[in-house]
Short mmCIF file of C-alpha atoms in Angstrom, two decimals:
data_model
loop_
_atom_site.label_atom_id
_atom_site.label_comp_id
_atom_site.label_asym_id
_atom_site.label_seq_id
_atom_site.Cartn_x
_atom_site.Cartn_y
_atom_site.Cartn_z
CA MET K 299 43.22 56.48 -20.07
CA LYS K 300 39.92 57.34 -21.73
CA ALA K 301 40.85 55.40 -24.85
CA ARG K 302 41.41 52.25 -22.75
CA ALA K 303 38.27 52.67 -20.66
CA ALA K 304 35.95 52.90 -23.69
CA PRO K 305 36.50 49.36 -25.12
CA LYS K 306 36.24 47.90 -21.62
CA ARG K 307 32.89 49.62 -21.16
CA LEU K 308 31.78 48.38 -24.56
CA GLY K 309 32.83 44.83 -23.69
CA ARG K 310 30.95 45.03 -20.43
CA THR K 311 27.85 46.34 -22.22
CA ALA K 312 28.06 43.51 -24.77
CA LEU K 313 28.33 40.97 -21.93
CA GLU K 314 25.31 42.47 -20.16
CA ALA K 315 23.30 42.40 -23.41
CA ALA K 316 24.30 38.78 -24.06
CA LEU K 317 23.38 37.68 -20.51
CA LEU K 318 20.06 39.49 -20.73
CA ALA K 319 19.43 37.63 -23.98
CA VAL K 320 20.21 34.32 -22.21
CA ILE K 321 17.74 35.13 -19.43
CA GLY K 322 15.13 36.32 -21.94
CA GLY K 323 15.65 33.06 -23.84
CA LEU K 324 15.08 31.05 -20.65
CA LEU K 325 11.85 32.88 -19.93
CA PHE K 326 10.78 32.61 -23.59
CA GLY K 327 11.31 28.83 -23.47
CA ALA K 328 9.50 28.49 -20.16
CA THR K 329 6.47 30.49 -21.35
CA ARG K 330 6.18 28.28 -24.45
CA VAL K 331 6.67 24.93 -22.71
CA PHE K 332 5.02 25.24 -19.28
CA PRO K 333 1.44 26.43 -18.76
CA ASP K 334 0.82 29.38 -16.43
CA ALA K 335 -0.90 27.67 -13.51
CA GLY K 336 -2.13 29.77 -10.59
CA GLY K 337 -0.44 33.01 -11.57
CA THR K 338 3.10 31.62 -11.50
CA GLY K 339 3.80 33.59 -14.68
CA THR K 340 3.42 36.84 -12.75
CA ILE K 341 6.32 35.97 -10.41
CA ALA K 342 8.62 35.28 -13.37
CA ALA K 343 7.36 38.46 -15.06
CA VAL K 344 8.17 40.62 -12.03
CA GLY K 345 11.65 39.07 -11.80
CA PHE K 346 12.36 39.58 -15.48
CA LEU K 347 11.10 43.17 -15.49
CA LEU K 348 13.23 44.03 -12.45
CA LEU K 349 16.30 42.53 -14.05
CA ALA K 350 15.63 43.88 -17.53
CA GLY K 351 14.85 47.33 -16.12
CA THR K 352 18.17 47.43 -14.26
CA LEU K 353 20.20 46.17 -17.21
CA VAL K 354 18.52 48.00 -20.09
CA SER K 355 18.86 51.29 -18.21
CA GLU K 356 22.63 50.58 -18.08
CA LEU K 357 22.64 49.65 -21.77
CA VAL K 358 20.86 52.82 -22.94
CA ASP K 359 23.35 54.81 -20.87
CA VAL K 360 25.89 54.07 -23.62
CA LEU K 361 23.59 55.73 -26.18
CA LYS K 362 23.23 58.73 -23.82
CA LEU K 363 19.51 58.08 -23.49
CA PRO K 364 17.63 58.56 -20.21
CA HIS K 365 17.05 55.48 -18.01
CA LEU K 366 13.29 55.89 -18.39
CA THR K 367 13.67 55.10 -22.11
CA GLY K 368 15.41 51.86 -21.12
CA TYR K 369 12.58 50.87 -18.78
CA LEU K 370 9.98 51.57 -21.47
CA LEU K 371 11.99 49.68 -24.07
CA ALA K 372 12.32 46.65 -21.76
CA GLY K 373 8.56 46.70 -21.12
CA ILE K 374 7.68 46.99 -24.82
CA LEU K 375 10.03 44.19 -25.87
CA ALA K 376 9.00 41.80 -23.07
CA GLY K 377 5.30 42.66 -23.23
CA PRO K 378 2.38 40.85 -24.88
CA HIS K 379 2.76 42.62 -28.26
CA VAL K 380 6.39 41.83 -29.11
CA LEU K 381 8.19 38.88 -27.51
CA LYS K 382 5.19 37.84 -25.38
CA LEU K 383 7.41 36.98 -22.41
CA ILE K 384 4.74 38.58 -20.24
CA ASP K 385 1.12 37.91 -21.20
CA HIS K 386 -1.98 40.10 -20.79
CA HIS K 387 -3.04 38.32 -17.58
CA SER K 388 0.32 38.99 -15.94
CA VAL K 389 0.15 42.65 -17.00
CA GLU K 390 -3.29 42.92 -15.38
CA ARG K 391 -2.08 41.19 -12.22
CA LEU K 392 0.82 43.64 -12.01
CA SER K 393 -1.58 46.59 -11.69
CA SER K 394 -1.42 46.44 -7.87
CA ILE K 395 2.37 46.64 -8.07
CA ASN K 396 2.00 49.65 -10.41
CA ALA K 397 -0.11 51.41 -7.77
CA LEU K 398 2.47 50.60 -5.08
CA ALA K 399 5.34 51.80 -7.30
CA LEU K 400 3.52 55.06 -8.11
CA ALA K 401 2.86 55.62 -4.42
CA LEU K 402 6.56 55.08 -3.67
CA ILE K 403 7.61 57.49 -6.45
CA ALA K 404 5.23 60.12 -5.12
CA LEU K 405 6.51 59.52 -1.57
CA GLU K 406 10.11 59.85 -2.73
CA GLY K 407 9.20 63.02 -4.66
CA GLY K 408 7.53 64.48 -1.58
CA ALA K 409 10.50 63.63 0.61
CA GLU K 410 12.89 65.38 -1.79
CA LEU K 411 10.89 68.62 -1.96
CA LYS K 412 12.64 71.63 -0.43
CA LEU K 413 10.13 73.85 1.39
CA ASP K 414 12.12 77.07 0.77
CA PHE K 415 12.08 76.37 -2.96
CA VAL K 416 8.33 75.63 -2.91
CA THR K 417 7.59 78.84 -0.96
CA LYS K 418 9.65 80.91 -3.44
CA GLY K 419 7.87 79.26 -6.35
CA LEU K 420 4.44 79.90 -4.82
CA LYS K 421 5.28 83.56 -4.18
CA SER K 422 6.44 84.02 -7.75
CA LEU K 423 3.36 82.24 -9.07
CA GLY K 424 1.05 84.39 -6.92
CA TRP K 425 2.80 87.56 -8.08
CA ARG K 426 2.42 86.60 -11.76
CA ARG K 427 -1.24 85.67 -11.35
CA SER K 428 -2.09 88.95 -9.66
CA CYS K 429 -0.18 90.89 -12.38
CA ARG K 430 -2.05 89.04 -15.10
CA ALA K 431 -5.39 89.63 -13.36
CA SER K 432 -4.75 93.37 -13.06
CA TRP K 433 -3.56 93.56 -16.71
CA SER K 434 -6.65 91.81 -18.07
CA SER K 435 -8.98 93.97 -15.97
CA VAL L 9 -10.18 42.71 5.48
CA ASN L 10 -7.99 44.04 2.64
CA ALA L 11 -5.02 41.74 1.97
CA LEU L 12 -2.58 44.64 1.88
CA VAL L 13 -3.82 45.89 5.28
CA VAL L 14 -3.40 42.40 6.73
CA LEU L 15 0.11 42.21 5.27
CA MET L 16 1.04 45.54 6.84
CA GLY L 17 -0.36 44.34 10.17
CA LEU L 18 1.64 41.13 9.89
CA LEU L 19 4.83 43.06 9.22
CA VAL L 20 4.27 45.41 12.13
CA LEU L 21 3.57 42.43 14.42
CA SER L 22 6.69 40.70 13.17
CA TYR L 23 8.90 43.68 13.87
CA ILE L 24 7.41 44.24 17.31
CA GLY L 25 7.96 40.56 18.11
CA SER L 26 11.48 40.65 16.72
CA PHE L 27 12.28 43.72 18.83
CA LEU L 28 10.93 42.07 21.99
CA VAL L 29 12.84 38.84 21.49
CA SER L 30 16.15 40.33 20.45
CA GLY L 31 16.07 43.19 22.92
CA HIS L 32 16.42 43.14 26.67
CA VAL L 33 12.70 43.25 27.45
CA VAL L 34 12.02 39.53 27.48
CA ARG L 35 15.43 38.22 26.58
CA GLY L 36 15.69 34.48 27.01
CA VAL L 37 11.91 33.95 26.90
CA GLY L 38 11.62 34.06 23.10
CA LEU L 39 12.42 31.06 20.94
CA PRO L 40 15.59 31.61 18.89
CA SER L 41 14.36 30.12 15.61
CA GLY L 42 11.09 32.03 15.59
CA ALA L 43 8.73 29.12 16.25
CA GLU L 44 6.57 31.55 18.26
CA TYR L 45 5.69 33.29 14.99
CA VAL L 46 4.37 30.00 13.64
CA ALA L 47 2.19 29.72 16.75
CA LEU L 48 1.04 33.35 16.38
CA GLY L 49 0.20 32.75 12.73
CA PHE L 50 -1.80 29.69 13.72
CA VAL L 51 -3.82 31.75 16.23
CA LEU L 52 -4.47 34.50 13.64
CA GLY L 53 -5.25 31.98 10.93
CA PRO L 54 -8.55 30.63 9.62
CA TYR L 55 -8.74 27.75 12.09
CA VAL L 56 -8.63 29.85 15.30
CA LEU L 57 -9.40 33.61 15.19
CA GLY L 58 -9.97 33.79 11.44
CA ILE L 59 -8.30 37.20 11.00
CA LEU L 60 -6.41 35.65 8.10
CA ASP L 61 -8.92 33.75 6.01
CA HIS L 62 -8.32 31.28 3.20
CA THR L 63 -8.82 33.92 0.47
CA THR L 64 -6.25 36.24 2.03
CA LEU L 65 -3.79 33.37 2.41
CA ALA L 66 -4.29 32.43 -1.24
CA SER L 67 -3.62 36.02 -2.33
CA PHE L 68 -0.34 35.93 -0.39
CA GLU L 69 0.81 32.74 -2.12
CA PRO L 70 3.09 34.39 -4.75
CA MET L 71 4.68 36.53 -2.03
CA VAL L 72 5.24 33.43 0.11
CA HIS L 73 7.00 31.71 -2.82
CA VAL L 74 9.26 34.73 -3.31
CA ALA L 75 9.99 35.10 0.43
CA LEU L 76 10.89 31.43 0.85
CA GLY L 77 13.02 31.57 -2.30
CA TRP L 78 14.88 34.56 -0.89
CA LEU L 79 15.53 32.67 2.38
CA ALA L 80 16.90 29.70 0.44
CA LEU L 81 19.10 32.12 -1.56
CA ALA L 82 20.49 33.50 1.72
CA ILE L 83 21.16 29.93 2.92
CA GLY L 84 22.88 29.12 -0.39
CA LEU L 85 25.07 32.24 -0.25
CA ASP L 86 26.12 31.28 3.26
CA PHE L 87 26.55 27.57 2.49
CA GLY L 88 30.00 26.28 3.41
CA PHE L 89 30.83 29.42 5.39
CA THR L 90 30.44 30.27 9.02
CA GLU L 91 31.42 33.62 10.50
CA ASP L 92 33.38 34.65 7.39
CA ARG L 93 35.47 31.47 7.22
CA ARG L 94 35.15 28.28 5.23
CA VAL L 95 33.70 25.20 6.90
CA HIS L 96 36.15 22.31 7.32
CA LEU L 97 35.65 19.38 4.96
CA SER L 98 35.32 16.97 7.90
CA SER L 99 32.49 19.13 9.35
CA LEU L 100 30.81 19.23 5.93
CA LEU L 101 30.85 15.45 5.65
CA LEU L 102 29.74 14.95 9.26
CA GLY L 103 26.91 17.50 8.94
CA VAL L 104 25.62 16.01 5.69
CA PHE L 105 25.89 12.46 7.07
CA SER L 106 24.06 13.45 10.26
CA ALA L 107 21.18 15.01 8.30
CA LEU L 108 21.05 12.04 5.92
CA LEU L 109 20.97 9.63 8.87
CA THR L 110 18.12 11.50 10.59
CA GLY L 111 16.18 11.96 7.35
CA ALA L 112 16.60 8.29 6.42
CA ALA L 113 15.55 7.18 9.93
CA THR L 114 12.41 9.32 9.66
CA VAL L 115 11.56 7.97 6.20
CA ALA L 116 12.13 4.38 7.38
CA VAL L 117 9.97 4.72 10.51
CA THR L 118 7.15 6.60 8.79
CA MET L 119 7.14 4.21 5.80
CA THR L 120 6.81 1.29 8.24
CA ILE L 121 3.74 2.96 9.75
CA LEU L 122 2.33 3.87 6.34
CA ARG L 123 2.66 0.27 5.16
CA ARG L 124 0.92 -1.00 8.29
CA PHE L 125 -1.88 1.59 8.49
CA PRO L 126 -3.76 2.84 5.38
CA ILE L 127 -3.26 6.60 5.69
CA THR L 128 -2.52 7.32 2.01
CA ALA L 129 -4.33 5.92 -1.03
CA THR L 130 -1.33 4.77 -3.06
CA ARG L 131 2.22 3.62 -2.42
CA GLY L 132 3.54 6.62 -4.36
CA GLU L 133 1.69 8.98 -2.00
CA ALA L 134 3.11 7.08 0.97
CA TRP L 135 6.67 7.67 -0.30
CA LEU L 136 5.83 11.33 -0.96
CA LEU L 137 4.53 11.76 2.59
CA ALA L 138 7.42 9.85 4.18
CA GLY L 139 9.92 11.81 2.05
CA GLY L 140 8.38 15.11 3.12
CA LEU L 141 8.54 14.12 6.78
CA GLY L 142 12.16 13.05 6.28
CA ALA L 143 12.98 16.42 4.70
CA VAL L 144 11.46 18.48 7.53
CA CYS L 145 13.06 16.31 10.21
CA ALA L 146 16.60 16.12 8.79
CA GLU L 147 18.32 19.41 9.62
CA THR L 148 19.47 21.27 12.72
CA THR L 149 18.80 24.98 12.55
CA ARG L 150 21.86 27.23 12.55
CA HIS L 151 19.88 29.95 14.35
CA THR L 152 19.59 28.01 17.60
CA VAL L 153 23.24 26.96 17.69
CA ARG L 154 24.28 30.57 17.07
CA TRP L 155 21.74 31.85 19.62
CA VAL L 156 23.05 29.52 22.35
CA ALA L 157 26.68 30.36 21.55
CA GLU L 158 26.01 34.12 21.54
CA ARG L 159 23.75 34.13 24.57
CA HIS L 160 26.11 32.13 26.78
CA GLY L 161 29.28 33.55 25.26
CA ALA L 162 30.47 30.10 24.21
CA ARG L 163 33.83 29.96 22.47
CA GLY L 164 35.78 26.89 21.57
CA LYS L 165 36.16 23.93 19.27
CA LEU L 166 32.81 22.32 20.02
CA SER L 167 30.78 25.52 19.53
CA ASN L 168 32.59 26.04 16.21
CA LEU L 169 31.96 22.45 15.15
CA LEU L 170 28.26 22.61 16.05
CA GLY L 171 27.92 25.91 14.20
CA GLU L 172 29.54 24.39 11.12
CA LEU L 173 27.35 21.26 11.23
CA ALA L 174 24.19 23.34 11.51
CA HIS L 175 25.32 25.45 8.53
CA VAL L 176 26.05 22.64 6.11
CA ASP L 177 23.26 20.17 6.83
CA ASP L 178 20.69 22.40 5.06
CA ILE L 179 21.70 20.89 1.73
CA VAL L 180 20.13 17.51 2.58
CA PRO L 181 16.46 18.57 2.91
CA LEU L 182 16.82 20.99 -0.03
CA VAL L 183 18.15 18.30 -2.35
CA GLY L 184 15.52 15.99 -0.85
CA ILE L 185 12.61 18.19 -1.94
CA ALA L 186 14.28 18.77 -5.32
CA VAL L 187 14.15 14.99 -5.84
CA LEU L 188 10.60 14.60 -4.49
CA PHE L 189 9.24 17.44 -6.64
CA ALA L 190 11.03 16.07 -9.70
CA LEU L 191 9.63 12.58 -9.15
CA THR L 192 6.09 13.92 -8.89
CA GLN L 193 6.02 16.13 -12.02
CA LYS L 194 2.43 16.15 -13.26
CA THR L 195 2.16 14.67 -16.76
CA ASP L 196 -0.28 17.33 -18.01
CA HIS L 197 2.07 20.01 -16.71
CA ILE L 198 5.00 18.82 -18.83
CA ALA L 199 2.93 17.74 -21.84
CA HIS L 200 4.41 20.50 -24.06
CA VAL L 201 8.04 19.67 -23.26
CA PRO L 202 9.43 18.66 -26.68
CA TYR L 203 11.79 15.98 -25.33
CA HIS L 204 11.08 13.20 -22.87
CA VAL L 205 12.81 14.11 -19.63
CA PRO L 206 13.03 11.27 -17.10
CA ALA L 207 12.12 12.02 -13.47
CA TRP L 208 15.79 12.20 -12.47
CA GLY L 209 16.36 14.63 -15.34
CA TRP L 210 14.17 17.15 -13.53
CA VAL L 211 16.53 16.97 -10.54
CA GLY L 212 19.30 17.95 -12.95
CA VAL L 213 17.13 20.76 -14.35
CA THR L 214 16.58 22.04 -10.78
CA VAL L 215 20.29 22.10 -9.96
CA LEU L 216 21.38 23.43 -13.37
CA LEU L 217 18.79 26.22 -13.45
CA GLY L 218 19.98 27.40 -10.03
CA LEU L 219 23.66 27.21 -10.97
CA LEU L 220 23.08 28.94 -14.34
CA LEU L 221 21.08 31.83 -12.87
CA GLY L 222 23.60 32.18 -10.02
CA ALA L 223 26.51 32.35 -12.46
CA VAL L 224 24.62 34.84 -14.68
CA ALA L 225 23.84 37.03 -11.65
CA ALA L 226 27.50 36.93 -10.54
CA LEU L 227 28.68 37.92 -14.05
CA LEU L 228 26.12 40.73 -14.25
CA MET L 229 27.34 42.15 -10.95
CA GLY L 230 30.81 42.34 -12.48
CA ARG L 231 34.12 43.04 -10.83
CA GLU L 232 33.07 46.29 -9.22
CA PHE L 233 30.45 46.24 -6.48
CA HIS L 234 27.73 48.81 -7.28
CA VAL L 235 24.90 48.79 -4.73
CA HIS L 236 22.19 49.90 -7.22
CA THR L 237 23.03 47.26 -9.85
CA THR L 238 23.69 44.56 -7.26
CA TRP L 239 20.27 44.79 -5.61
CA GLY L 240 18.51 45.01 -8.98
CA VAL L 241 20.33 41.95 -10.29
CA LEU L 242 20.10 39.99 -7.04
CA PHE L 243 16.41 40.56 -6.50
CA GLY L 244 15.51 40.31 -10.19
CA THR L 245 17.29 36.99 -10.77
CA SER L 246 16.03 35.42 -7.53
CA VAL L 247 12.39 36.37 -8.26
CA LEU L 248 12.83 35.15 -11.84
CA ALA L 249 14.30 31.88 -10.52
CA VAL L 250 11.31 31.39 -8.22
CA GLY L 251 8.91 32.20 -11.06
CA LEU L 252 10.59 29.83 -13.52
CA ALA L 253 10.78 27.04 -10.92
CA THR L 254 7.13 27.30 -9.85
CA ARG L 255 6.11 27.47 -13.51
CA ALA L 256 8.14 24.36 -14.33
CA GLY L 257 6.85 22.57 -11.22
CA ILE L 258 10.31 22.05 -9.72
CA ALA L 259 11.41 22.99 -6.19
CA SER L 260 11.95 26.76 -6.09
CA LEU L 261 13.73 26.51 -2.73
CA ALA L 262 16.33 24.18 -4.23
CA VAL L 263 16.75 26.39 -7.33
CA THR L 264 17.45 29.55 -5.32
CA PHE L 265 19.67 27.61 -2.89
CA PHE L 266 21.90 26.42 -5.75
CA MET L 267 21.74 29.90 -7.22
CA GLY L 268 23.17 31.25 -3.95
CA VAL L 269 25.87 28.57 -3.93
CA ALA L 270 26.88 29.43 -7.51
CA MET L 271 26.91 33.16 -6.78
CA ALA L 272 29.09 32.70 -3.70
CA SER L 273 31.49 30.54 -5.73
CA VAL L 274 31.74 32.71 -8.88
CA SER L 275 31.37 36.28 -7.64
CA PRO L 276 34.45 38.10 -6.35
CA HIS L 277 32.08 39.90 -3.94
CA SER L 278 30.76 36.80 -2.18
CA GLN L 279 31.53 38.22 1.27
CA ALA L 280 29.91 41.56 0.42
CA LEU L 281 26.86 39.70 -0.91
CA ARG L 282 26.56 37.66 2.28
CA ASP L 283 26.87 40.84 4.34
CA ALA L 284 24.19 42.53 2.22
CA VAL L 285 21.69 39.66 2.24
CA ALA L 286 22.10 38.42 5.84
CA PRO L 287 20.27 41.39 7.47
CA THR L 288 17.26 40.82 5.17
CA GLU L 289 16.82 37.23 6.34
CA ARG L 290 14.94 37.90 9.57
CA PRO L 291 12.52 40.53 8.23
CA VAL L 292 11.59 38.11 5.43
CA LEU L 293 11.53 35.08 7.70
CA LEU L 294 9.07 36.37 10.31
CA PRO L 295 6.11 37.10 7.99
CA ALA L 296 6.82 33.83 6.17
CA LEU L 297 6.66 31.91 9.46
CA LEU L 298 3.44 33.73 10.39
CA LEU L 299 1.85 32.73 7.10
CA ALA L 300 3.10 29.16 7.53
CA GLY L 301 1.46 29.10 10.97
CA ALA L 302 -1.78 30.45 9.51
CA ARG L 303 -1.90 27.56 7.04
CA ILE L 304 -1.58 24.90 9.74
CA ASP L 305 -4.70 22.77 9.81
CA LEU L 306 -4.73 20.67 12.97
CA HIS L 307 -7.84 18.87 11.73
CA VAL L 308 -5.47 16.64 9.79
CA LEU L 309 -4.52 15.06 13.12
CA ARG L 310 -8.09 13.76 13.38
CA VAL L 311 -7.50 11.56 10.34
CA LYS L 312 -6.89 8.08 11.67
CA TRP L 313 -3.21 7.30 12.41
CA VAL L 314 -1.89 10.71 11.29
CA ALA L 315 -1.16 11.80 14.89
CA LEU L 316 0.77 8.57 15.37
CA LEU L 317 2.69 9.28 12.17
CA VAL L 318 3.69 12.76 13.36
CA VAL L 319 4.77 11.44 16.79
CA ALA L 320 6.73 8.64 15.08
CA ALA L 321 8.48 11.19 12.83
CA ILE L 322 9.54 13.22 15.87
CA GLY L 323 10.65 10.02 17.62
CA ALA L 324 12.71 9.00 14.59
CA ARG L 325 14.27 12.45 14.53
CA ILE L 326 15.28 12.06 18.19
CA LEU L 327 16.85 8.66 17.43
CA GLY L 328 18.66 10.03 14.38
CA LYS L 329 20.07 13.00 16.25
CA LEU L 330 21.10 10.80 19.22
CA ALA L 331 22.99 8.58 16.77
CA SER L 332 24.58 11.70 15.23
CA GLY L 333 25.54 12.77 18.75
CA LEU L 334 27.31 9.45 19.29
CA LEU L 335 29.30 10.04 16.08
CA LEU L 336 30.06 13.57 17.20
CA ARG L 337 31.40 12.35 20.53
CA GLY L 338 34.09 10.50 18.59
CA THR L 339 35.58 13.82 17.42
CA ARG L 340 38.31 15.63 19.30
CA ALA L 341 36.19 18.77 19.72
CA ALA L 342 33.40 16.91 21.54
CA ARG L 343 35.66 14.98 23.91
CA GLY L 344 34.12 15.04 27.40
CA ALA L 345 30.60 15.77 26.13
CA SER L 346 27.73 13.57 27.31
CA SER L 347 25.16 11.88 25.09
CA ALA L 348 22.99 14.99 25.56
CA ILE L 349 24.89 16.42 22.60
CA GLY L 350 22.54 14.52 20.29
CA LEU L 351 19.53 16.16 21.94
CA GLY L 352 21.27 19.50 21.47
CA LEU L 353 21.00 18.97 17.71
CA LEU L 354 17.21 18.63 17.87
CA SER L 355 16.31 22.22 17.11
CA SER L 356 14.78 22.87 13.72
CA GLY L 357 13.20 26.07 12.50
CA ALA L 358 13.05 28.35 9.51
CA LEU L 359 14.15 25.90 6.84
CA SER L 360 12.01 23.01 8.10
CA VAL L 361 8.90 25.17 8.37
CA SER L 362 9.65 26.67 4.94
CA ILE L 363 9.84 23.19 3.44
CA GLY L 364 6.62 22.27 5.26
CA LEU L 365 4.93 25.36 3.80
CA VAL L 366 6.20 24.68 0.27
CA TYR L 367 4.92 21.12 0.62
CA ALA L 368 1.51 22.36 1.76
CA LEU L 369 1.33 24.66 -1.28
CA ARG L 370 2.47 21.99 -3.74
CA TYR L 371 0.48 19.07 -2.31
CA PRO L 372 -2.65 20.58 -0.73
CA GLY L 373 -4.64 18.13 1.38
CA LEU L 374 -3.53 15.31 3.63
CA ILE L 375 0.10 15.07 2.48
CA GLY L 376 0.91 18.78 2.55
CA ASP L 377 -0.99 19.45 5.78
CA THR L 378 0.65 16.52 7.59
CA VAL L 379 4.14 17.62 6.58
CA LEU L 380 3.45 21.24 7.60
CA VAL L 381 2.02 20.18 10.99
CA ALA L 382 5.00 17.88 11.56
CA SER L 383 7.44 20.68 10.70
CA ALA L 384 5.77 23.04 13.19
CA PHE L 385 5.67 20.43 15.99
CA THR L 386 9.29 19.45 15.33
CA ALA L 387 10.36 23.10 15.52
CA ILE L 388 8.44 23.76 18.75
CA PHE L 389 9.60 20.52 20.41
CA GLY L 390 13.20 21.10 19.34
CA GLU L 391 13.23 24.64 20.65
CA PHE L 392 12.24 23.51 24.14
CA VAL L 393 14.73 20.63 24.28
CA ALA L 394 17.79 21.68 22.28
CA PRO L 395 18.94 25.03 23.79
CA PRO L 396 19.20 23.75 27.42
CA MET L 397 20.88 20.56 26.20
CA LEU L 398 23.36 22.51 24.08
CA ARG L 399 24.17 24.73 27.03
CA ARG L 400 24.66 21.69 29.27
CA VAL L 401 27.08 20.10 26.82
CA LEU L 402 29.02 23.34 26.34
CA VAL L 403 29.33 23.61 30.14
CA GLN L 404 30.62 20.01 30.26
CA VAL L 405 33.40 20.71 27.77
CA GLY L 406 34.29 23.97 29.49
CA GLU L 407 33.21 26.33 26.72
CA VAL L 408 30.53 27.96 28.88
CA THR L 409 30.95 28.86 32.54
CA GLU L 410 28.07 28.18 34.96
CA THR L 411 27.03 31.82 35.37
CA LYS L 412 23.80 33.57 34.56
CA PRO L 413 23.68 34.99 31.06
CA GLU L 414 24.29 38.68 30.44
CA GLY L 415 21.14 40.69 30.57
CA GLU L 416 19.66 38.61 33.39
CA ASP L 417 22.34 39.94 35.74
CA ALA L 418 21.69 43.45 34.54
CA ALA L 419 17.94 43.01 34.91
CA GLU L 420 18.32 41.70 38.47
CA GLY L 421 20.73 44.56 39.31
CA ALA L 422 18.20 47.08 38.09
#
């Protein structure tokens, strides 16, 4: 079963990579041909980053790399220093979205915290600190 | 006031309003297509209370583009389907013909006025204005037909037919704005395009871009439906489509509409996609309608002959829908219905106001403002006339019994 599933997965990955290349090509063409009037480039940038983030994280899964690596890779490739699909202005305009995303990550992190675990951790930390203080004195 | 704070306030207001209208508190008082949100937006906007000023509205512009694109995507996904079944071909043809007839009547009447009275500077602008008015006056909103059917418990051939007509006629105004936007491509905007593309070529670009991105999204979602990947792909491709369309100066609403159509045709999960996207429509729609209302500048009516033009557009819409009603009466489903059936088709809403808003963003000034004002007035007028007329017709054909709607009985009993 495993032997049959592997090529299928590889085929799927190749298809995803090819489709991402098509979309990247579309955006590349659009950025070269049409001027960015009134921040329209930012909308396309957000769309591409969302899509590329989702797909590249799936692609790096095959190489057993963490999803975060995929997101970073997508950003580096699409950014103003490599393929220039997203220019400096769009990156600056996305800073408010960065703040919102960070706030959401922090919120999610807070919601997933288990109080029992935190209390145990704090107790252990307090115990170690007091031990260290008495040792050094 | 901070734009983000205003946005949060708008969302909270929208949800409170949505709760009141859909719940039992003031059931039957609210307008089914959400025209009250346009009115609320107008009151909050820079021309009345000034809570939303011009700068705030400008900062919301990209979000408005994305929201309207998402609505058009939802319409495209649902195109040709009603309540999980395919629309009959005869209904498709009748719905498209009805919208074309009304749109053409509006263009003809408004062009006659524009030729007689000098409202616009050039003939090209006159066609652009008349075309925009035709686009916002063409359709019948599916929300009102569904609202009337659900509220009065209507079941039968005529309710089904009306529901189908209201579903399929959306294609006419969307293709209409695709053509209008393509014909008015700014020369400096497309100066770097390596090949000469004729105006009609841009219509093809609009349709092809939508179909291509829709097919790509469907392929990326694959055969198995994974929620995480689906939302990422769906939202990513639709935002990208809006971005590419606005950058290329073509109609983003038309691009995402055709994207939705392609996705529904290619993806094996079309039903699951419709089920996933449908609940997001109203939460996106309400803030968009509020922002559309906030952009309404009634001062445009002070420009000589513009008020007459708006009234004439609404009059032409009435004539067009009455003529569509006459055609409808020839069908087996509408046998026994009076001529009021045409007036029952007069409701317009989300799509018309969205087109009005897109027009106002693309053609700021007299043309955009007039089309947006006309779309709002058409929606408000239609909401007051169409639901009672629809109910009357459905009573005539025996699909609704002459009893008080549910909820009212319960309220009186309490």
